[in-house]
XYZ file of C-alpha atoms in Angstrom:
782
model
C -258.480 53.339 -51.963
C -261.299 51.809 -54.014
C -263.493 48.879 -53.103
C -265.238 46.560 -55.533
C -268.276 44.709 -54.232
C -269.317 41.797 -56.391
C -272.768 40.325 -56.759
C -273.582 37.177 -58.658
C -276.627 37.758 -60.820
C -278.141 34.360 -59.999
C -278.285 35.330 -56.346
C -280.100 38.532 -57.287
C -282.641 36.700 -59.401
C -284.248 34.758 -56.584
C -283.863 37.417 -53.900
C -286.888 39.006 -52.243
C -285.124 41.335 -49.806
C -281.919 43.349 -49.708
C -280.800 41.706 -46.467
C -281.031 38.132 -47.691
C -279.411 39.135 -50.968
C -276.544 40.919 -49.255
C -275.880 37.998 -46.921
C -275.637 35.491 -49.757
C -272.293 33.643 -50.024
C -271.755 34.725 -53.631
C -271.203 38.319 -52.526
C -267.623 39.564 -52.388
C -265.562 42.753 -52.216
C -262.253 43.906 -53.688
C -260.392 47.023 -52.587
C -258.038 49.058 -54.746
C -256.077 51.951 -53.203
C -255.856 55.318 -54.892
C -253.546 58.055 -53.733
C -255.174 61.190 -55.041
C -258.551 62.844 -54.860
C -260.439 62.072 -58.061
C -261.178 65.711 -58.836
C -257.423 66.277 -59.231
C -256.863 63.363 -61.607
C -256.155 64.692 -65.131
C -258.213 62.048 -66.942
C -261.187 64.402 -67.093
C -259.570 66.426 -69.875
C -258.740 63.893 -72.570
C -260.969 60.842 -73.050
C -259.549 57.486 -74.051
C -260.047 56.175 -77.563
C -263.259 54.212 -77.891
C -263.461 51.235 -80.209
C -267.219 50.811 -79.898
C -268.130 54.112 -81.553
C -270.197 57.120 -80.547
C -272.830 57.443 -77.856
C -276.508 56.931 -78.574
C -278.146 59.883 -80.305
C -281.694 59.402 -79.010
C -283.347 58.134 -75.852
C -285.094 55.359 -77.718
C -281.675 53.918 -78.585
C -280.969 53.272 -74.892
C -282.900 50.022 -75.193
C -279.868 48.673 -77.036
C -277.461 49.427 -74.172
C -275.490 46.280 -73.372
C -273.047 47.463 -70.687
C -274.411 49.885 -68.093
C -272.834 51.729 -65.146
C -275.209 52.926 -62.395
C -273.817 55.611 -60.088
C -275.559 56.024 -56.710
C -275.100 59.384 -55.018
C -274.856 59.742 -51.244
C -278.409 61.071 -51.101
C -279.588 57.847 -52.742
C -277.645 55.573 -50.410
C -278.518 57.337 -47.136
C -281.873 58.107 -45.563
C -283.367 61.558 -45.745
C -283.724 61.785 -41.961
C -279.974 61.135 -41.615
C -280.625 58.021 -39.552
C -278.691 55.443 -41.514
C -278.742 53.771 -44.896
C -281.837 53.734 -47.133
C -282.194 49.950 -47.167
C -285.576 49.885 -48.872
C -284.368 52.178 -51.638
C -281.213 50.115 -52.114
C -283.282 46.934 -52.299
C -285.382 48.463 -55.079
C -282.260 49.480 -56.991
C -280.819 46.002 -56.553
C -283.973 44.443 -57.996
C -283.809 46.666 -61.068
C -280.129 45.945 -61.632
C -280.815 42.218 -61.246
C -283.680 42.440 -63.734
C -281.481 44.120 -66.335
C -278.673 41.649 -65.640
C -281.072 38.775 -66.228
C -281.921 40.311 -69.604
C -278.332 39.670 -70.645
C -276.974 43.147 -69.900
C -273.666 43.737 -68.105
C -274.164 45.895 -65.005
C -271.722 47.814 -62.798
C -272.467 50.070 -59.820
C -270.485 53.012 -58.454
C -271.702 53.962 -54.991
C -271.070 56.942 -52.759
C -272.133 57.099 -49.155
C -269.151 56.439 -46.885
C -268.660 60.097 -45.894
C -272.394 60.797 -45.608
C -273.077 57.629 -43.612
C -270.019 58.233 -41.421
C -271.104 61.801 -40.781
C -274.437 60.506 -39.517
C -272.801 57.927 -37.268
C -270.265 60.373 -35.814
C -272.904 63.032 -35.253
C -275.039 60.626 -33.256
C -272.046 59.424 -31.271
C -270.944 62.988 -30.451
C -274.454 64.054 -29.444
C -274.811 61.017 -27.234
C -271.420 61.609 -25.630
C -272.106 65.292 -25.025
C -275.503 64.633 -23.542
C -274.121 62.009 -21.150
C -271.294 64.283 -20.065
C -273.604 67.224 -19.552
C -276.069 65.142 -17.561
C -273.285 63.827 -15.328
C -271.826 67.288 -14.894
C -275.057 69.130 -14.112
C -276.892 66.331 -12.382
C -280.027 67.526 -14.161
C -282.117 66.138 -16.950
C -282.357 69.472 -18.738
C -279.678 69.770 -21.382
C -278.224 72.940 -22.803
C -277.895 73.589 -26.480
C -275.014 71.525 -27.830
C -272.912 72.531 -30.820
C -271.302 69.991 -33.117
C -267.679 70.349 -34.181
C -266.827 70.497 -37.864
C -266.510 66.901 -38.991
C -263.433 66.168 -41.115
C -264.269 64.211 -44.246
C -261.664 61.466 -43.850
C -262.836 60.733 -40.326
C -266.396 60.504 -41.623
C -265.283 58.155 -44.382
C -263.433 55.926 -41.898
C -266.565 55.663 -39.772
C -268.878 55.143 -42.734
C -266.829 52.717 -44.823
C -267.114 49.961 -42.236
C -270.864 50.355 -42.277
C -270.999 49.946 -46.046
C -268.728 46.922 -45.857
C -270.971 45.380 -43.221
C -273.936 46.050 -45.462
C -272.300 44.203 -48.349
C -270.933 41.386 -46.091
C -267.665 40.995 -48.020
C -265.552 37.858 -47.833
C -262.589 38.661 -50.139
C -260.295 41.708 -49.943
C -257.530 42.501 -52.432
C -255.120 45.447 -52.025
C -253.190 46.944 -54.927
C -250.876 49.912 -55.400
C -251.935 53.526 -55.689
C -250.984 53.828 -59.335
C -253.762 51.668 -60.739
C -255.094 54.352 -63.042
C -251.709 55.826 -63.959
C -249.711 52.710 -64.686
C -250.646 51.377 -68.129
C -249.969 47.748 -67.202
C -252.087 47.941 -64.082
C -254.870 49.632 -65.992
C -254.879 46.764 -68.434
C -254.855 44.275 -65.578
C -257.788 46.013 -63.893
C -259.637 46.211 -67.177
C -259.058 42.517 -67.768
C -260.236 41.644 -64.262
C -263.462 43.591 -64.612
C -264.173 42.068 -68.010
C -263.675 38.600 -66.580
C -266.039 39.355 -63.698
C -268.682 40.606 -66.122
C -268.221 37.491 -68.202
C -268.974 35.485 -65.050
C -272.286 37.370 -64.619
C -270.967 39.283 -61.603
C -271.973 42.874 -60.857
C -269.027 44.929 -59.521
C -269.966 47.548 -56.943
C -267.242 50.209 -56.692
C -266.729 53.056 -54.241
C -263.902 55.276 -53.098
C -262.335 55.060 -49.674
C -262.136 58.725 -48.717
C -260.434 57.863 -45.437
C -257.029 58.096 -47.140
C -257.496 60.921 -49.655
C -255.983 64.403 -49.123
C -258.355 66.853 -47.413
C -260.501 68.850 -49.826
C -261.233 72.516 -49.534
C -263.904 73.279 -46.909
C -267.424 73.780 -48.154
C -269.134 76.534 -46.216
C -272.589 75.503 -47.384
C -272.110 72.089 -45.789
C -270.343 73.324 -42.645
C -267.016 71.894 -43.730
C -268.323 68.489 -44.799
C -266.761 67.320 -48.033
C -268.975 66.962 -51.084
C -268.137 63.614 -52.663
C -267.821 64.754 -56.241
C -264.986 62.279 -56.844
C -267.479 59.471 -57.443
C -268.971 61.346 -60.389
C -265.514 61.436 -61.930
C -264.929 57.821 -60.949
C -268.170 56.693 -62.597
C -267.318 58.544 -65.808
C -263.783 57.128 -65.846
C -265.019 53.602 -65.204
C -267.675 53.893 -67.930
C -265.110 55.057 -70.480
C -262.442 52.571 -69.428
C -264.941 49.701 -69.653
C -266.512 51.021 -72.864
C -269.954 51.136 -71.276
C -272.909 52.049 -73.458
C -274.764 53.948 -70.733
C -273.978 55.735 -67.458
C -276.961 56.380 -65.177
C -276.175 58.915 -62.420
C -278.796 58.854 -59.660
C -279.006 61.767 -57.243
C -281.687 63.623 -55.257
C -282.675 65.966 -58.110
C -284.850 65.229 -61.133
C -282.086 66.065 -63.581
C -280.516 69.173 -65.044
C -282.499 72.424 -64.987
C -282.005 75.571 -67.022
C -281.826 77.498 -63.724
C -281.463 76.475 -60.077
C -284.184 73.954 -59.106
C -286.886 75.493 -56.971
C -286.842 78.868 -58.677
C -290.041 79.989 -60.362
C -288.847 79.682 -63.942
C -286.729 76.531 -63.564
C -287.463 73.938 -66.245
C -286.172 70.411 -66.331
C -284.060 69.800 -69.425
C -285.069 66.618 -71.183
C -281.874 66.622 -73.262
C -278.554 68.390 -72.715
C -276.068 69.005 -75.507
C -272.332 69.844 -75.380
C -271.967 73.578 -75.674
C -275.092 74.345 -73.622
C -273.091 74.832 -70.401
C -273.002 78.600 -70.805
C -276.785 78.831 -70.547
C -276.954 76.857 -67.282
C -276.927 78.297 -63.763
C -276.014 75.746 -61.109
C -277.750 75.644 -57.741
C -276.535 74.578 -54.320
C -275.053 71.175 -53.636
C -276.781 68.228 -52.036
C -277.527 68.082 -48.333
C -275.210 65.084 -47.875
C -272.199 66.135 -49.883
C -272.460 64.823 -53.426
C -270.372 66.740 -55.878
C -273.111 69.018 -57.077
C -274.658 69.317 -60.525
C -271.652 71.130 -61.963
C -269.402 68.154 -61.157
C -271.983 65.773 -62.606
C -272.258 67.727 -65.840
C -268.479 67.883 -66.168
C -268.156 64.133 -65.656
C -271.142 63.393 -67.902
C -269.766 65.448 -70.784
C -266.400 63.743 -70.467
C -268.069 60.314 -70.580
C -270.193 61.439 -73.526
C -267.091 62.547 -75.400
C -265.631 59.139 -74.679
C -268.588 57.399 -76.313
C -270.821 56.616 -73.307
C -274.393 57.911 -73.156
C -275.394 59.536 -69.859
C -278.662 60.119 -68.004
C -278.861 62.079 -64.731
C -282.055 61.352 -62.777
C -283.648 61.263 -59.330
C -283.051 58.055 -57.406
C -284.736 59.121 -54.166
C -288.327 59.897 -55.145
C -290.526 57.172 -53.594
C -292.930 57.103 -56.563
C -290.265 56.445 -59.181
C -287.355 54.798 -57.373
C -288.793 51.346 -57.990
C -288.532 51.711 -61.759
C -286.297 54.682 -62.519
C -283.378 52.595 -63.810
C -285.511 50.292 -65.952
C -287.492 53.278 -67.278
C -284.276 54.952 -68.407
C -283.068 51.811 -70.157
C -286.462 51.504 -71.865
C -285.959 54.981 -73.329
C -288.626 56.778 -71.302
C -288.353 60.506 -70.627
C -286.798 60.329 -67.171
C -284.191 62.815 -65.962
C -281.809 64.564 -68.355
C -280.347 62.703 -71.312
C -276.943 63.843 -72.636
C -276.658 63.687 -76.406
C -274.122 64.847 -78.969
C -276.774 65.030 -81.701
C -278.801 68.215 -81.516
C -282.046 68.106 -83.522
C -282.527 70.640 -86.264
C -285.957 71.720 -85.064
C -287.417 72.675 -81.679
C -287.930 70.161 -78.892
C -291.432 68.962 -78.103
C -291.399 71.113 -74.970
C -290.550 74.149 -77.076
C -293.246 73.215 -79.569
C -295.783 73.017 -76.748
C -294.815 76.472 -75.497
C -295.074 77.862 -79.022
C -298.470 76.236 -79.497
C -299.835 77.568 -76.204
C -298.722 81.124 -76.955
C -300.177 81.062 -80.467
C -303.270 79.252 -79.186
C -304.084 82.119 -76.858
C -303.798 84.495 -79.783
C -306.059 82.184 -81.809
C -308.673 82.201 -79.040
C -308.613 86.014 -78.964
C -309.489 86.289 -82.673
C -312.984 87.228 -83.728
C -315.196 84.294 -84.742
C -315.173 85.564 -88.304
C -311.388 85.439 -88.363
C -311.276 81.843 -87.157
C -313.884 80.954 -89.777
C -311.761 82.618 -92.434
C -308.831 80.405 -91.449
C -310.999 77.290 -91.800
C -312.366 78.421 -95.183
C -308.775 78.940 -96.328
C -307.916 75.393 -95.270
C -310.821 74.088 -97.360
C -309.596 76.016 -100.390
C -306.025 74.766 -99.901
C -307.230 71.163 -99.756
C -308.630 71.626 -103.236
C -305.700 73.630 -104.605
C -303.052 71.229 -103.296
C -304.915 68.023 -103.985
C -302.239 66.545 -106.242
C -299.465 67.303 -103.755
C -301.440 65.702 -100.939
C -302.285 62.588 -102.954
C -298.685 62.245 -104.093
C -297.454 62.324 -100.493
C -300.108 59.832 -99.460
C -299.091 57.523 -102.296
C -295.587 57.349 -100.829
C -297.034 56.443 -97.437
C -299.247 53.757 -98.961
C -296.348 52.233 -100.878
C -294.243 52.135 -97.730
C -297.077 50.567 -95.711
C -297.806 47.930 -98.351
C -294.140 47.032 -98.815
C -293.624 46.722 -95.053
C -296.401 44.134 -94.944
C -297.214 44.981 -91.328
C -300.420 46.957 -91.747
C -303.749 45.048 -91.930
C -306.210 45.921 -94.720
C -308.640 47.919 -92.496
C -305.820 50.226 -91.387
C -304.551 50.531 -94.950
C -308.012 51.706 -95.918
C -307.938 54.271 -93.136
C -304.503 55.518 -94.233
C -305.482 55.888 -97.881
C -306.555 59.304 -99.185
C -308.526 59.884 -102.369
C -310.095 62.782 -104.203
C -313.493 61.895 -102.740
C -312.065 61.862 -99.198
C -310.462 65.242 -99.746
C -313.738 66.590 -101.118
C -315.535 65.342 -97.998
C -312.902 66.977 -95.799
C -313.316 70.277 -97.630
C -317.114 70.114 -97.227
C -316.707 69.378 -93.519
C -314.344 72.312 -93.143
C -316.824 74.711 -94.682
C -319.627 73.359 -92.501
C -317.688 73.842 -89.301
C -316.613 77.313 -90.445
C -320.280 78.258 -90.357
C -321.177 76.448 -87.125
C -318.195 77.860 -85.214
C -319.398 81.464 -85.387
C -320.909 81.240 -81.899
C -318.487 79.049 -79.971
C -315.658 80.703 -78.045
C -316.852 83.496 -75.764
C -320.488 82.400 -75.831
C -322.407 83.280 -72.677
C -324.133 80.218 -71.248
C -325.367 81.732 -67.982
C -325.952 85.200 -66.551
C -326.786 86.023 -62.961
C -327.334 89.236 -61.007
C -325.545 88.359 -57.781
C -326.422 91.682 -56.195
C -327.046 95.228 -57.248
C -324.348 96.261 -59.741
C -322.699 92.833 -59.369
C -323.243 90.574 -62.377
C -321.823 87.130 -63.110
C -321.383 85.483 -66.508
C -320.308 81.973 -67.414
C -318.709 81.960 -70.848
C -317.147 79.317 -73.065
C -313.368 79.261 -73.476
C -310.880 76.871 -75.098
C -309.439 74.027 -73.038
C -305.852 74.946 -73.924
C -303.296 72.625 -75.529
C -304.621 69.405 -77.050
C -302.539 66.378 -77.947
C -303.949 64.131 -80.674
C -302.265 60.818 -81.403
C -302.175 59.610 -84.088
C -302.849 62.883 -85.874
C -305.660 63.598 -88.317
C -306.311 66.718 -90.336
C -309.930 66.758 -89.132
C -308.709 67.704 -85.671
C -307.095 70.844 -87.017
C -310.447 72.295 -88.039
C -312.079 71.653 -84.662
C -309.102 73.006 -82.744
C -309.110 76.189 -84.833
C -312.857 76.620 -84.482
C -312.666 76.133 -80.704
C -309.558 78.297 -80.280
C -307.406 75.457 -78.940
C -303.717 74.906 -79.599
C -302.932 71.500 -81.056
C -300.052 69.039 -80.920
C -300.276 66.369 -83.601
C -298.270 63.202 -83.072
C -298.312 61.310 -86.321
C -297.247 57.764 -86.928
C -294.337 56.907 -89.196
C -296.727 55.214 -91.603
C -298.317 58.599 -92.439
C -295.221 60.814 -92.233
C -295.470 62.275 -95.752
C -299.218 62.899 -95.630
C -298.985 64.500 -92.189
C -296.175 66.791 -93.281
C -298.099 68.164 -96.251
C -301.364 68.547 -94.338
C -299.592 70.250 -91.447
C -297.946 72.730 -93.807
C -301.376 73.390 -95.291
C -302.881 74.085 -91.847
C -300.038 76.419 -90.895
C -300.395 78.303 -94.166
C -304.053 78.921 -93.373
C -303.278 79.969 -89.789
C -300.698 82.449 -91.067
C -303.308 84.752 -92.524
C -304.011 85.977 -88.979
C -300.544 85.491 -87.509
C -301.182 82.327 -85.479
C -299.133 79.862 -87.531
C -297.648 78.090 -84.507
C -301.007 77.186 -82.943
C -300.788 73.739 -84.597
C -297.565 71.785 -84.180
C -296.588 68.469 -85.727
C -294.353 66.513 -83.359
C -291.737 65.006 -85.634
C -289.130 64.142 -82.990
C -288.671 60.571 -81.812
C -290.644 60.917 -78.578
C -293.024 58.078 -77.923
C -296.649 58.917 -77.162
C -296.085 57.662 -73.617
C -293.337 60.251 -73.173
C -295.679 63.036 -74.276
C -298.185 61.846 -71.676
C -295.699 62.887 -68.983
C -295.978 66.582 -69.939
C -298.837 67.168 -67.514
C -297.825 70.780 -66.926
C -297.879 71.557 -70.640
C -300.744 69.542 -72.161
C -304.364 69.991 -71.053
C -306.193 67.193 -72.876
C -305.192 64.070 -74.800
C -307.366 62.703 -77.602
C -306.150 59.234 -78.584
C -307.160 57.963 -82.015
C -306.180 54.408 -82.750
C -306.431 50.871 -81.519
C -307.997 49.981 -78.197
C -304.565 48.962 -76.947
C -303.142 52.388 -77.835
C -305.981 54.102 -75.983
C -305.502 51.919 -72.898
C -301.759 52.564 -72.943
C -302.334 56.319 -73.112
C -304.930 56.207 -70.335
C -302.452 54.394 -68.102
C -299.548 56.698 -68.955
C -301.441 60.006 -68.735
C -302.001 60.003 -64.985
C -301.943 63.779 -64.735
C -303.712 64.674 -68.013
C -307.387 64.038 -68.845
C -307.931 61.621 -71.736
C -310.963 62.047 -73.970
C -311.835 58.820 -75.675
C -312.758 55.207 -75.305
C -310.532 52.175 -75.051
C -312.834 49.877 -77.020
C -315.785 50.026 -79.376
C -317.677 46.834 -78.546
C -320.998 47.743 -80.143
C -324.069 45.480 -80.053
C -327.096 45.070 -82.299
C -330.007 43.298 -80.616
C -332.562 41.721 -82.967
C -335.885 41.437 -81.172
C -338.467 38.776 -82.025
C -340.777 41.586 -83.245
C -338.243 43.036 -85.668
C -338.817 43.709 -89.384
C -336.798 41.374 -91.628
C -335.920 44.099 -94.139
C -334.709 46.456 -91.408
C -332.697 43.721 -89.711
C -330.799 42.805 -92.888
C -330.055 46.444 -93.773
C -329.029 47.458 -90.264
C -326.856 44.422 -89.505
C -325.116 44.632 -92.895
C -324.384 48.339 -92.549
C -323.345 48.092 -88.886
C -320.792 45.367 -89.597
C -319.742 45.719 -93.227
C -319.816 49.436 -94.071
C -316.507 50.070 -92.292
C -315.543 47.137 -90.045
C -312.425 48.896 -88.687
C -314.441 51.790 -87.262
C -315.066 51.974 -83.539
C -318.824 52.215 -84.173
C -318.999 48.968 -86.153
C -321.048 46.105 -84.731
C -318.954 43.477 -82.937
C -321.692 41.366 -81.291
C -325.067 40.422 -82.742
C -327.610 39.489 -80.054
C -330.518 37.330 -81.269
C -333.810 36.768 -79.461
C -334.161 33.019 -78.909
C -337.457 32.932 -80.894
C -335.605 34.281 -83.941
C -333.059 31.474 -83.841
C -335.256 28.849 -85.564
C -336.921 31.303 -87.967
C -336.338 32.132 -91.661
C -335.135 35.582 -90.485
C -332.114 34.002 -88.824
C -331.299 31.989 -91.935
C -331.337 35.139 -94.040
C -329.118 36.964 -91.526
C -326.558 34.137 -91.762
C -326.765 34.079 -95.568
C -326.141 37.822 -95.716
C -323.112 37.587 -93.401
C -321.737 34.712 -95.457
C -322.187 36.709 -98.657
C -320.317 39.646 -97.088
C -317.469 37.296 -96.030
C -318.051 37.946 -92.347
C -316.466 35.351 -90.085
C -318.858 34.353 -87.310
C -317.833 33.351 -83.792
C -320.410 31.594 -81.631
C -321.190 32.721 -78.127
C -321.473 29.966 -75.488
C -325.270 29.811 -75.558
C -325.501 30.049 -79.346
C -322.965 27.221 -79.662
C -325.068 25.019 -77.383
C -327.981 25.170 -79.849
C -325.891 23.943 -82.792
C -324.579 20.513 -83.679
C -321.861 21.931 -85.855
C -321.215 25.463 -84.669
C -318.712 28.079 -85.832
C -315.599 28.549 -83.726
C -316.612 29.405 -80.192
C -315.690 32.908 -79.138
C -312.695 33.239 -76.825
C -314.178 36.272 -75.111
C -317.527 38.033 -75.353
C -315.664 41.280 -74.783
C -313.836 41.421 -78.127
C -313.403 44.262 -80.615
C -312.588 42.540 -83.920
C -312.089 45.606 -86.110
C -312.523 43.437 -89.186
C -315.128 41.351 -91.026
C -315.743 39.239 -87.937
C -318.451 39.257 -85.292
C -319.862 37.239 -82.436
C -323.437 35.906 -82.365
C -325.111 35.165 -79.059
C -328.635 34.206 -78.044
C -330.673 35.946 -75.311
C -334.135 35.326 -73.879
C -335.350 38.842 -74.434
C -334.703 42.559 -74.294
C -333.879 42.657 -70.595
C -331.306 39.905 -70.945
C -329.850 41.756 -73.931
C -329.465 44.842 -71.737
C -327.713 42.788 -69.039
C -325.366 41.294 -71.662
C -324.510 44.750 -73.008
C -323.749 46.078 -69.535
C -321.561 43.077 -68.721
C -319.590 42.759 -71.946
C -319.995 46.085 -73.748
C -317.842 49.204 -73.667
C -320.609 51.836 -73.255
C -320.041 53.012 -76.819
C -323.034 52.386 -79.144
C -325.789 49.795 -78.873
C -328.804 49.191 -81.120
C -332.215 47.538 -80.872
C -334.153 46.441 -83.959
C -337.854 45.980 -83.199
C -341.270 47.181 -84.238
C -342.498 47.228 -80.632
C -342.295 50.834 -79.504
C -342.669 50.005 -75.813
C -339.808 47.503 -75.949
C -337.676 49.981 -77.861
C -338.266 52.840 -75.434
C -337.453 50.600 -72.484
C -334.210 49.550 -74.180
C -333.275 53.177 -74.901
C -333.863 54.068 -71.274
C -332.103 51.094 -69.668
C -328.950 50.782 -71.767
C -326.235 52.901 -70.151
C -324.118 53.689 -73.211
C -322.990 56.924 -74.810
C -325.199 56.235 -77.863
C -328.357 54.092 -77.918
C -330.275 53.634 -81.214
C -333.586 52.208 -82.322
C -333.975 50.779 -85.830
C -330.842 52.379 -87.232
C -327.252 51.392 -87.900
C -324.560 51.737 -85.230
C -322.500 53.555 -87.861
C -324.529 56.724 -87.213
C -322.525 57.217 -84.023
C -320.390 59.923 -85.588
C -319.968 63.644 -85.031
C -320.369 64.546 -88.695
C -323.550 62.455 -89.024
C -324.898 64.038 -85.832
C -324.425 67.465 -87.379
C -321.566 68.480 -85.095
C -319.583 69.616 -88.127
C -316.634 67.401 -87.240
C -315.720 64.821 -84.675
C -312.554 64.672 -82.614
C -313.441 61.352 -81.065
C -316.067 59.396 -79.209
C -316.020 59.513 -75.432
C -317.457 56.862 -73.137
C -316.619 58.932 -70.053
C -319.388 60.298 -67.869
C -318.115 63.828 -67.343
C -317.345 66.784 -69.601
C -318.266 65.152 -72.919
C -319.909 61.866 -73.877
C -320.589 60.217 -77.214
C -319.364 61.819 -80.458
C -317.370 64.882 -79.436
C -317.501 67.892 -81.697
C -316.757 71.546 -81.204
C -318.636 71.882 -77.900
C -316.608 69.066 -76.369
C -313.404 71.066 -76.841
C -314.658 74.011 -74.823
C -314.769 74.624 -71.119
C -316.068 77.659 -69.253
C -314.821 80.457 -67.076
C -316.651 82.802 -64.749
C -316.562 86.565 -65.263
C -317.733 88.798 -62.412
C -318.243 92.532 -62.879
C -318.688 94.726 -59.825
C -318.268 98.229 -58.485
C -316.014 97.987 -55.424
C -317.905 95.098 -53.846
C -316.301 93.124 -51.012
C -317.303 89.899 -49.280
C -317.580 91.841 -46.027
C -320.431 93.875 -47.568
C -322.575 90.712 -47.460
C -321.799 89.605 -43.894
C -324.308 89.858 -41.060
C -322.996 93.326 -40.298
C -322.816 94.299 -43.978
C -325.137 96.566 -45.876
C -325.778 94.391 -48.960
C -327.862 91.292 -49.664
C -327.448 88.595 -52.302
C -330.089 88.559 -55.058
C -328.955 85.635 -57.293
C -331.403 86.514 -60.068
C -331.093 84.687 -63.381
C -330.806 87.030 -66.338
C -331.657 86.281 -69.970
C -328.726 85.047 -72.018
C -328.093 87.057 -75.154
C -325.311 86.493 -77.717
C -322.165 87.910 -76.155
C -318.740 87.127 -77.520
C -315.320 87.855 -76.080
C -316.643 89.296 -72.858
C -318.818 91.968 -74.526
C -321.389 92.823 -71.898
C -325.037 92.597 -72.852
C -327.650 95.024 -71.697
C -330.180 94.048 -69.014
């Protein structure tokens, strides 16, 4: 017998707790009897014809799901301590379903739990009864060990079903015959009823009444307790019958693994394709009797064949339960997604493994070999110039025709012969400077006699750069790091050609796979979840992109800055010629760059001087739009538009002007509104300048020079992978050194820690030794 619990979406919308929501008068239940155990029903072999077409091919398409079935396993419905229903978890699920329903989606829920909940109730009752009897019989408080009888599944369901009904507080009950899914007319009637309920914004909640089903075969792993795999089949059947776009099956496992979860080599499968069943080994079933992963996969593949997309995910993890359903619908990489469309190339997880393996081989090459690879890249840039420019032309035409890319970003996307020449020059420079990078000894210590310690530089591992740039390939090769490049669609053709060029150069020493271009449809946020595979993320793009990556990459370090709010402070003792040159270059040379000036701070004595007039004339000539800070606006009768925020990165020919009383107030303003990127003072007073350089707590602080010098290439780092405003590992323009970490190498002769105890025969020396060039662990002489 089946029961349908109905929830009006408008009741869900205003509900703050599960209890108040469940007790609302709009909640109702319908029961439909079924005679046979679902696992014996033949509908799992031939799916019904689907008028709405095939399932979604990619996760990102799940955002378009209109009708969704959510299946709750017994482990999701019941508490882990087997002391009742998981009310808090259910309340969270209810909120997510209500949220999606309020977005205009049609939601249905299939819930297990009657057998599991009944088992808990009967177990407690039996234990209580036995303990009372034993106490009365013995007259003592000490109780002997009590054994529980094998609990029959139908008895458990009878005990548990009433608890679920009480939870849902039903007020309507409808009984039908046992041929609902075998009689064509009744199927149509049921289908019509459910469609009408969905049209009325009602969420049906369906479960099976296992109190009347035939007994299943005993399950020795669960001491005879039935595993409720029928609800997996029920959810699949319901999804296909109702032509649902998506079936979400929540259990107590993260998804489908390539081997039993918990084993050393088990890997969570992001996507599962029909035909992959032979490569899967299934583990044990759930603690509370859900049908097991094999039953879920069988039901999921049947639903997929019927045109419904499926995701199997964990609905019990406290850190994700509150958003697991909405994350799946948003297309995030949660659980295992079932798809009929298998990509031609490797998955991003496979690409990461390939990159790490090849990256280790790259790091083991001699410095001369890595330099040879970089020189080859420089030569290929020149040889394939026309091919590169042709590909870039296609990208530019697409970007211009789309009309969505602002001029500064179009300029950044555009490649030219001069840009390629500059790239080739940079490649050859870094090929020279990288000779003494990986394996360089930075510290040597004699710990004790015949016990020497070295600290040497090593690559970080696997780097993710988004969006991708060819300049990062040279620094990753020079530093021996593997690289994942996630390019944007706007540069697809350029990235493809440049990636092929990089792999051709890497091939000369057999490390072609060390650089991978992620061409699948994963979002950057999805890649940020690969914390066990990626060691460092280098975001390159808008401040919003960087902030989004920093929020998403909770388990992976992010090297970068979210904003480039750079200041130029013009002191009252500044040179007019220097001020005009520096302000023009800082703002107008490349306004989209992160090191461009965004706020111009003016000493109050400059405000009424000819210098200020010439600054304004220059900005007007350069078509720079000026926004007035609050204090600057107060000095003017007719001021420019007042700035909305003093913490703004314009990224265009715009800037803010604000007035300060002096250098110290300029420093306070920078600390309050800046982003710790690059800040400049223009003055002829050396004492004032030195105080400014000391006080300003930014990654780069300049005196009498443009903010645009904040760049790895201009600093002589050979190339720049980004600018970091962090305070650890690397800060400011990050070049080759910023992509290296260190490891400790200790060489001894049978030494043990016990040798240096109070009773031991050896003493620590800790003598610093001179550092000589030593690459790849080659020991230097004393």
